[in-house]
Coordinates of C-alpha atoms in Angstrom, one line a residue:
M1 CA 44.4 97.5 82.9
K2 CA 48.1 97.1 83.5
S3 CA 49.9 93.8 84.2
K4 CA 53.0 95.3 85.8
W5 CA 53.6 98.1 88.4
G6 CA 56.7 99.1 90.2
I7 CA 59.3 101.7 91.1
P8 CA 62.4 101.7 88.8
R9 CA 64.7 103.1 91.4
F10 CA 63.3 101.6 94.6
M11 CA 66.6 101.3 96.5
P12 CA 70.3 101.7 95.7
L13 CA 71.9 98.3 95.3
K14 CA 74.7 99.3 97.8
T15 CA 72.0 99.9 100.5
F16 CA 70.3 96.5 99.7
I17 CA 73.5 94.4 99.9
N18 CA 75.0 96.2 102.9
P19 CA 74.7 93.6 105.8
P20 CA 74.1 96.0 108.7
N21 CA 70.9 97.2 106.9
G22 CA 69.5 93.7 107.2
Y23 CA 67.8 93.4 103.8
L24 CA 70.1 90.6 102.6
V25 CA 70.8 87.9 105.3
D26 CA 72.8 84.8 104.4
D27 CA 72.2 85.6 100.7
N28 CA 68.4 85.5 101.2
C29 CA 65.8 88.2 101.3
V30 CA 62.0 88.4 101.6
F31 CA 59.9 90.6 99.4
G32 CA 56.2 91.3 100.2
V33 CA 53.4 93.0 98.4
E34 CA 50.0 94.2 99.4
V35 CA 47.4 94.1 96.6
F36 CA 44.0 95.8 96.6
V37 CA 41.6 94.8 93.8
E38 CA 38.9 97.3 93.0
K39 CA 35.7 96.3 91.4
S40 CA 35.9 96.7 87.7
L41 CA 33.6 99.4 86.3
G42 CA 33.5 97.5 83.0
L43 CA 35.1 100.3 81.2
G44 CA 37.6 99.6 78.4
E45 CA 39.2 101.0 75.4
R46 CA 39.9 99.7 71.9
L47 CA 43.4 100.5 70.6
T48 CA 43.7 100.7 66.8
L49 CA 47.3 101.0 65.5
K50 CA 48.1 102.3 62.0
A51 CA 49.8 99.7 59.8
S52 CA 52.2 102.0 58.1
P53 CA 52.0 105.5 59.7
K54 CA 53.3 108.3 57.6
S55 CA 54.9 111.5 58.9
V56 CA 53.2 114.8 57.7
S57 CA 55.1 118.1 57.7
H58 CA 53.5 121.5 58.2
E59 CA 55.3 124.8 58.0
W60 CA 53.9 128.0 59.5
K61 CA 55.5 131.3 58.5
I62 CA 54.9 134.0 61.2
S63 CA 55.5 137.6 60.1
K64 CA 56.0 140.7 62.3
F65 CA 57.1 138.5 65.2
S66 CA 58.3 141.4 67.3
T67 CA 54.8 142.9 67.4
L68 CA 53.2 139.7 68.7
V69 CA 52.0 139.9 72.3
N70 CA 49.1 137.5 72.4
D71 CA 49.0 133.8 71.6
C72 CA 48.3 132.9 68.0
Y73 CA 47.4 129.7 66.1
S74 CA 48.3 128.3 62.7
E75 CA 45.8 127.2 60.2
V76 CA 44.4 123.7 60.6
F77 CA 46.3 120.9 58.9
A78 CA 45.6 117.2 58.5
A79 CA 47.9 114.3 59.7
G80 CA 46.8 110.7 60.2
S81 CA 43.1 111.5 59.4
H82 CA 43.0 114.0 62.3
E83 CA 43.1 117.8 62.3
W84 CA 45.8 119.7 64.1
K85 CA 47.1 123.2 64.6
L86 CA 50.1 124.8 66.1
H87 CA 49.8 127.2 69.1
L88 CA 52.4 129.8 69.6
C89 CA 52.9 131.8 72.9
P90 CA 55.4 134.4 71.7
R91 CA 56.1 135.6 75.2
G92 CA 55.8 132.3 76.9
D93 CA 52.9 130.3 78.4
E94 CA 51.5 131.0 81.9
Y95 CA 54.5 129.3 83.5
N96 CA 57.2 130.9 81.3
K97 CA 56.0 134.5 80.9
D98 CA 58.7 136.7 79.4
K99 CA 61.3 133.9 79.9
N100 CA 60.7 131.5 77.0
M101 CA 58.7 131.2 73.8
S102 CA 56.3 128.3 74.1
M103 CA 54.9 126.1 71.3
Y104 CA 52.1 123.5 71.4
L105 CA 50.8 120.9 69.0
C106 CA 47.0 120.8 69.4
L107 CA 44.5 118.2 68.3
V108 CA 41.5 120.1 66.9
D109 CA 38.8 117.6 67.6
S110 CA 39.0 113.9 68.3
G111 CA 35.5 113.3 69.8
D112 CA 36.0 110.6 72.5
Q113 CA 39.1 109.2 70.8
K114 CA 42.6 109.5 72.2
V115 CA 45.3 109.9 69.6
K116 CA 48.8 108.6 70.0
A117 CA 51.3 110.5 67.8
T118 CA 55.0 111.3 67.7
Y119 CA 56.1 114.7 66.6
T120 CA 59.0 117.1 66.3
I121 CA 58.6 120.9 66.3
Q122 CA 61.3 123.1 64.8
L123 CA 62.0 126.8 64.8
K124 CA 63.8 127.6 61.6
G125 CA 66.1 130.7 61.7
K126 CA 68.9 132.5 59.9
A127 CA 71.6 130.8 58.0
G128 CA 69.9 127.4 58.2
K129 CA 69.9 127.4 62.1
T130 CA 67.2 125.3 63.6
H131 CA 66.1 124.5 67.2
Q132 CA 63.9 121.5 67.6
S133 CA 62.2 119.6 70.4
T134 CA 59.6 116.9 71.0
G135 CA 57.0 116.5 73.7
M136 CA 53.6 117.7 74.6
W137 CA 54.6 121.3 75.2
L138 CA 57.7 123.2 74.5
A139 CA 59.5 126.1 76.1
L140 CA 61.7 126.5 73.0
L141 CA 64.2 129.4 73.6
P142 CA 65.0 132.0 76.1
A143 CA 63.2 135.2 75.1
A144 CA 66.5 137.1 74.5
E145 CA 67.6 134.4 72.0
N146 CA 64.4 134.6 69.9
C147 CA 65.5 137.8 68.1
S148 CA 68.9 136.4 67.1
R149 CA 67.1 133.5 65.3
L150 CA 64.6 135.5 63.3
L151 CA 64.8 136.0 59.6
G152 CA 64.3 139.7 59.6
D153 CA 61.1 140.0 61.7
E154 CA 59.6 136.6 60.8
C155 CA 60.1 133.0 61.7
V156 CA 59.1 129.6 60.5
M157 CA 57.7 126.9 62.7
K158 CA 57.7 123.4 61.3
A159 CA 55.9 120.4 62.8
D160 CA 56.4 116.8 61.7
V161 CA 53.5 114.7 63.0
K162 CA 53.1 110.9 62.8
V163 CA 49.8 109.4 64.1
L164 CA 50.6 105.9 65.4
G165 CA 47.0 105.0 66.4
T166 CA 43.8 105.8 68.3
A167 CA 42.1 104.5 71.4
S168 CA 38.3 104.8 71.8
K169 CA 35.9 103.7 74.4
L170 CA 34.3 100.3 74.1
P171 CA 30.5 100.3 73.5

């Protein structure tokens, strides 16, 4: 389904133009490619983009943070005609146990649709301090830093979500 493939950093230019390497001879070079075409399974997707996507903000106030041990979830909220929730791993996810606090934005149920969205997740702390990140999962802060950012024993997580479009299987 793609029309272009490649390797962005295939070879350093210095290596390519260095005469002893033999890639460039008399200002000429030869490129080759081997292409294998697989039989199409006839599967496809329909991409539907939103004309004017709007960003939706959701704040989640978490009390008694220091007592949290297990993962917890925010209430469900709507953005771009889809339902979402925030997932907090107060002591890190399986790869960051006791090293980082991890935060995820989760699509509640999309059926067989794929949803393309951009988002920012923030941890709001004392004196207006914030820490923000984007991506599919977040290892927000080293565990020792969490306490210094809390407002008493609570914190506020904020997600800004903008749904750009959906992709669904063709009939």
